[in-house]
Amino acid sequence: MDSIFDILLGLPLFKGVSREKIEEIVEVSKFHFLKYLQGEIIVKAGDPCTHVMFIISGSVRSTVVNSDGRFRVAQTLGPSNVIAPDFLFGRYTSYPCMVTSQETTGILQISKNDYLNILNSDRVFLFNVLNILSMNAQKAVVGILALTEGSIEERIALWITALSQPNGKDIVLTCRQRDLYSFFGVQRSSFLNALENMKQKGMIEYTQNEIKVVERRALVALLHHYTDGGE
């Protein structure tokens, strides 16, 4: 079994940090290691986000659903991912998603206060967090541009990438086609042509009610007109 130091070195917060610094942090910070069995709820949408939660083993299924339940995006997250990292700070500090364990899953949980102390202890920690937050903030600009002037393919790609994390797997957008093409303000035939083009390029598979992502990186690359696609 990996030691606590090996586990921490694999997490995004600790990227580029020396082992000596991590040993120092472990001595003064409270790390809570939690275990969830298959099917257990880890967080519910609307729960207050008072801790940062790293997945250290197993996998979880994270699902975002709109208010009337007609639109949802689900993804699987594995080790080294953080659950909804954008919602620990800011105006809205509640989880936007339901997260359940897909198998026996280990979670490293750190309180917001301890997390802030870690960030203040070394500029590397702060840089790692600022980098993540900046990339996510830039998605908003990309999103506005794609929704107003991008192609249908780009709009679909934006929705999926904005509502999933870079390392998300088995990403599925569930929504009736007529709701989607009405939202985008396009004809049904144009929307279906866009889906078929994306399918032929190996990006997605689709049915009347679902869009399944085959290659998320290809969707990100579609947005190169607005960004370099790096995540």
Tab-separated table of C-alpha atoms in Angstrom:
chain	number	residue	atom	x	y	z
A	1	MET	CA	0.000	0.000	0.000
A	2	ASP	CA	1.259	3.484	-0.836
A	3	SER	CA	2.396	5.611	2.080
A	4	ILE	CA	0.648	8.863	2.914
A	5	PHE	CA	3.557	10.710	1.291
A	6	ASP	CA	3.197	8.800	-1.976
A	7	ILE	CA	-0.554	9.481	-1.969
A	8	LEU	CA	-0.095	13.199	-1.374
A	9	LEU	CA	2.614	13.521	-4.026
A	10	GLY	CA	0.090	12.226	-6.578
A	11	LEU	CA	-2.520	14.906	-5.806
A	12	PRO	CA	-2.826	18.163	-7.799
A	13	LEU	CA	-2.443	20.373	-4.723
A	14	PHE	CA	0.975	18.893	-4.003
A	15	LYS	CA	2.335	18.969	-7.555
A	16	GLY	CA	5.956	20.114	-7.543
A	17	VAL	CA	6.224	20.122	-3.736
A	18	SER	CA	9.228	18.516	-2.033
A	19	ARG	CA	8.806	15.468	0.159
A	20	GLU	CA	10.327	17.434	3.039
A	21	LYS	CA	7.618	20.087	2.738
A	22	ILE	CA	4.906	17.449	2.675
A	23	GLU	CA	6.334	15.856	5.829
A	24	GLU	CA	6.153	19.263	7.477
A	25	ILE	CA	2.533	19.719	6.397
A	26	VAL	CA	1.508	16.262	7.627
A	27	GLU	CA	2.797	17.069	11.099
A	28	VAL	CA	0.605	20.149	11.558
A	29	SER	CA	-2.493	19.509	9.384
A	30	LYS	CA	-5.458	17.222	9.924
A	31	PHE	CA	-5.969	14.716	7.129
A	32	HIS	CA	-9.134	12.634	7.281
A	33	PHE	CA	-9.108	9.379	5.306
A	34	LEU	CA	-12.651	8.207	4.588
A	35	LYS	CA	-13.867	4.943	3.051
A	36	TYR	CA	-17.089	4.544	1.080
A	37	LEU	CA	-18.596	1.263	-0.067
A	38	GLN	CA	-20.068	0.791	-3.538
A	39	GLY	CA	-23.231	2.831	-4.005
A	40	GLU	CA	-22.785	5.066	-0.974
A	41	ILE	CA	-23.508	8.782	-1.309
A	42	ILE	CA	-20.428	10.937	-0.767
A	43	VAL	CA	-22.061	14.337	-1.327
A	44	LYS	CA	-25.495	15.537	-2.391
A	45	ALA	CA	-26.203	18.501	-4.648
A	46	GLY	CA	-26.737	21.493	-2.382
A	47	ASP	CA	-24.595	20.223	0.484
A	48	PRO	CA	-22.277	22.928	1.845
A	49	CYS	CA	-18.728	22.604	0.490
A	50	THR	CA	-16.718	22.895	3.729
A	51	HIS	CA	-13.885	20.508	2.844
A	52	VAL	CA	-11.682	19.757	-0.125
A	53	MET	CA	-12.099	16.100	-1.102
A	54	PHE	CA	-9.444	14.194	-3.028
A	55	ILE	CA	-10.146	10.756	-4.503
A	56	ILE	CA	-7.222	8.518	-3.546
A	57	SER	CA	-8.575	5.093	-4.556
A	58	GLY	CA	-11.559	3.600	-6.353
A	59	SER	CA	-13.902	5.785	-8.399
A	60	VAL	CA	-17.018	7.924	-8.063
A	61	ARG	CA	-19.901	8.921	-10.298
A	62	SER	CA	-20.631	12.652	-10.292
A	63	THR	CA	-23.932	13.899	-11.738
A	64	VAL	CA	-25.106	17.477	-12.351
A	65	VAL	CA	-28.851	17.923	-12.937
A	66	ASN	CA	-30.750	21.113	-13.792
A	67	SER	CA	-33.698	22.293	-11.688
A	68	ASP	CA	-36.441	20.555	-13.678
A	69	GLY	CA	-34.477	17.335	-14.154
A	70	ARG	CA	-34.573	17.442	-17.953
A	71	PHE	CA	-30.829	17.929	-18.388
A	72	ARG	CA	-27.984	16.068	-16.702
A	73	VAL	CA	-24.294	15.390	-17.187
A	74	ALA	CA	-22.651	12.436	-15.459
A	75	GLN	CA	-18.977	11.510	-15.299
A	76	THR	CA	-16.698	9.053	-13.552
A	77	LEU	CA	-13.747	10.374	-11.561
A	78	GLY	CA	-10.821	8.249	-10.414
A	79	PRO	CA	-7.771	8.689	-8.157
A	80	SER	CA	-6.053	12.115	-7.964
A	81	ASN	CA	-9.221	13.973	-8.924
A	82	VAL	CA	-10.825	16.568	-6.654
A	83	ILE	CA	-14.587	16.639	-6.144
A	84	ALA	CA	-15.999	19.999	-7.371
A	85	PRO	CA	-12.899	22.059	-6.478
A	86	ASP	CA	-14.451	25.293	-7.816
A	87	PHE	CA	-17.022	25.476	-5.032
A	88	LEU	CA	-14.824	25.595	-1.931
A	89	PHE	CA	-14.483	29.383	-2.266
A	90	GLY	CA	-16.529	32.147	-3.847
A	91	ARG	CA	-20.139	33.231	-3.579
A	92	TYR	CA	-21.660	29.786	-4.077
A	93	THR	CA	-20.090	27.239	-1.744
A	94	SER	CA	-22.489	24.337	-2.179
A	95	TYR	CA	-21.853	21.206	-4.218
A	96	PRO	CA	-23.548	21.364	-7.638
A	97	CYS	CA	-23.530	17.580	-8.031
A	98	MET	CA	-24.539	14.287	-6.514
A	99	VAL	CA	-21.487	12.070	-6.003
A	100	THR	CA	-21.691	8.335	-5.260
A	101	SER	CA	-19.001	5.672	-5.004
A	102	GLN	CA	-18.876	3.203	-7.884
A	103	GLU	CA	-16.772	0.768	-5.889
A	104	THR	CA	-14.974	0.793	-2.558
A	105	THR	CA	-13.488	4.272	-2.654
A	106	GLY	CA	-10.991	6.174	-0.521
A	107	ILE	CA	-11.348	9.910	0.014
A	108	LEU	CA	-8.837	12.287	1.598
A	109	GLN	CA	-10.759	15.134	3.214
A	110	ILE	CA	-9.190	18.401	4.415
A	111	SER	CA	-11.173	21.169	6.117
A	112	LYS	CA	-11.271	24.610	4.523
A	113	ASN	CA	-9.299	26.130	7.414
A	114	ASP	CA	-6.555	23.518	7.204
A	115	TYR	CA	-6.541	23.867	3.439
A	116	LEU	CA	-6.042	27.630	3.720
A	117	ASN	CA	-3.159	27.076	6.142
A	118	ILE	CA	-1.546	24.712	3.635
A	119	LEU	CA	-1.962	27.241	0.814
A	120	ASN	CA	-0.348	29.947	2.916
A	121	SER	CA	2.591	27.745	3.868
A	122	ASP	CA	4.226	27.622	0.437
A	123	ARG	CA	3.799	29.544	-2.841
A	124	VAL	CA	3.792	26.269	-4.789
A	125	PHE	CA	0.493	25.262	-3.163
A	126	LEU	CA	-0.987	28.659	-3.953
A	127	PHE	CA	0.241	28.536	-7.544
A	128	ASN	CA	-1.342	25.087	-8.065
A	129	VAL	CA	-4.722	26.304	-6.845
A	130	LEU	CA	-4.589	29.592	-8.764
A	131	ASN	CA	-3.739	27.682	-11.931
A	132	ILE	CA	-6.798	25.440	-11.530
A	133	LEU	CA	-9.119	28.339	-10.686
A	134	SER	CA	-7.808	30.479	-13.554
A	135	MET	CA	-8.332	27.730	-16.137
A	136	ASN	CA	-11.882	27.190	-14.913
A	137	ALA	CA	-12.618	30.933	-14.912
A	138	GLN	CA	-11.392	31.197	-18.500
A	139	LYS	CA	-13.959	28.567	-19.491
A	140	ALA	CA	-16.681	31.142	-18.814
A	141	VAL	CA	-15.274	33.487	-21.452
A	142	VAL	CA	-14.867	30.631	-23.907
A	143	GLY	CA	-18.419	29.553	-23.145
A	144	ILE	CA	-19.967	32.925	-23.905
A	145	LEU	CA	-18.123	33.150	-27.206
A	146	ALA	CA	-19.000	29.602	-28.236
A	147	LEU	CA	-22.685	30.024	-27.400
A	148	THR	CA	-22.988	33.303	-29.299
A	149	GLU	CA	-20.919	32.721	-32.405
A	150	GLY	CA	-19.589	29.165	-32.399
A	151	SER	CA	-20.764	26.287	-34.557
A	152	ILE	CA	-23.260	23.778	-33.191
A	153	GLU	CA	-20.413	21.312	-32.668
A	154	GLU	CA	-18.517	23.894	-30.631
A	155	ARG	CA	-21.567	24.650	-28.496
A	156	ILE	CA	-22.097	20.984	-27.729
A	157	ALA	CA	-18.398	20.601	-26.926
A	158	LEU	CA	-18.520	23.625	-24.635
A	159	TRP	CA	-21.475	22.321	-22.657
A	160	ILE	CA	-19.891	18.936	-22.108
A	161	THR	CA	-16.402	20.182	-21.245
A	162	ALA	CA	-17.692	22.954	-18.958
A	163	LEU	CA	-19.779	20.494	-16.942
A	164	SER	CA	-17.126	17.782	-16.679
A	165	GLN	CA	-13.617	17.680	-15.279
A	166	PRO	CA	-10.490	17.249	-17.443
A	167	ASN	CA	-9.928	13.676	-16.246
A	168	GLY	CA	-13.586	12.685	-16.271
A	169	LYS	CA	-14.423	9.333	-17.879
A	170	ASP	CA	-17.645	7.748	-19.191
A	171	ILE	CA	-19.172	11.213	-19.644
A	172	VAL	CA	-22.851	11.123	-20.593
A	173	LEU	CA	-25.128	14.086	-21.353
A	174	THR	CA	-28.776	13.079	-20.903
A	175	CYS	CA	-31.421	15.326	-22.447
A	176	ARG	CA	-34.097	15.030	-25.123
A	177	GLN	CA	-32.822	16.158	-28.503
A	178	ARG	CA	-35.701	18.576	-29.000
A	179	ASP	CA	-34.824	20.351	-25.742
A	180	LEU	CA	-31.209	20.716	-26.834
A	181	TYR	CA	-31.805	22.037	-30.329
A	182	SER	CA	-34.463	24.393	-28.974
A	183	PHE	CA	-31.992	25.745	-26.457
A	184	PHE	CA	-29.335	26.246	-29.123
A	185	GLY	CA	-31.908	27.914	-31.379
A	186	VAL	CA	-31.229	25.671	-34.380
A	187	GLN	CA	-33.250	23.394	-36.614
A	188	ARG	CA	-33.531	19.718	-35.744
A	189	SER	CA	-31.838	18.719	-39.004
A	190	SER	CA	-28.853	21.008	-38.324
A	191	PHE	CA	-28.503	19.673	-34.803
A	192	LEU	CA	-28.607	16.040	-35.963
A	193	ASN	CA	-26.063	16.770	-38.695
A	194	ALA	CA	-23.729	18.218	-36.070
A	195	LEU	CA	-24.120	15.134	-33.881
A	196	GLU	CA	-23.465	12.845	-36.822
A	197	ASN	CA	-20.346	14.804	-37.832
A	198	MET	CA	-19.015	14.512	-34.287
A	199	LYS	CA	-19.795	10.810	-34.264
A	200	GLN	CA	-17.979	10.245	-37.552
A	201	LYS	CA	-14.925	12.017	-36.104
A	202	GLY	CA	-14.890	9.611	-33.161
A	203	MET	CA	-15.863	12.233	-30.577
A	204	ILE	CA	-19.255	10.977	-29.419
A	205	GLU	CA	-21.966	8.365	-29.716
A	206	TYR	CA	-25.582	9.413	-29.405
A	207	THR	CA	-29.206	8.305	-29.134
A	208	GLN	CA	-32.433	10.326	-28.955
A	209	ASN	CA	-31.865	11.023	-25.269
A	210	GLU	CA	-28.111	10.721	-24.680
A	211	ILE	CA	-24.769	11.937	-25.922
A	212	LYS	CA	-21.901	9.706	-24.800
A	213	VAL	CA	-18.401	11.127	-24.986
A	214	VAL	CA	-15.859	8.906	-26.703
A	215	GLU	CA	-12.911	11.341	-26.688
A	216	ARG	CA	-13.123	14.406	-24.448
A	217	ARG	CA	-9.794	15.805	-25.659
A	218	ALA	CA	-11.206	15.981	-29.165
A	219	LEU	CA	-14.098	18.084	-27.854
A	220	VAL	CA	-11.655	20.434	-26.133
A	221	ALA	CA	-9.700	20.727	-29.392
A	222	LEU	CA	-12.886	21.920	-31.129
A	223	LEU	CA	-12.675	25.077	-29.049
A	224	HIS	CA	-9.191	25.980	-30.331
A	225	HIS	CA	-10.693	29.035	-32.043
A	226	TYR	CA	-11.137	30.552	-28.579
A	227	THR	CA	-8.443	28.782	-26.545
A	228	ASP	CA	-5.423	26.574	-27.080
A	229	GLY	CA	-7.401	23.663	-25.645
A	230	GLY	CA	-5.008	22.995	-22.763
A	231	GLU	CA	-6.488	21.638	-19.542
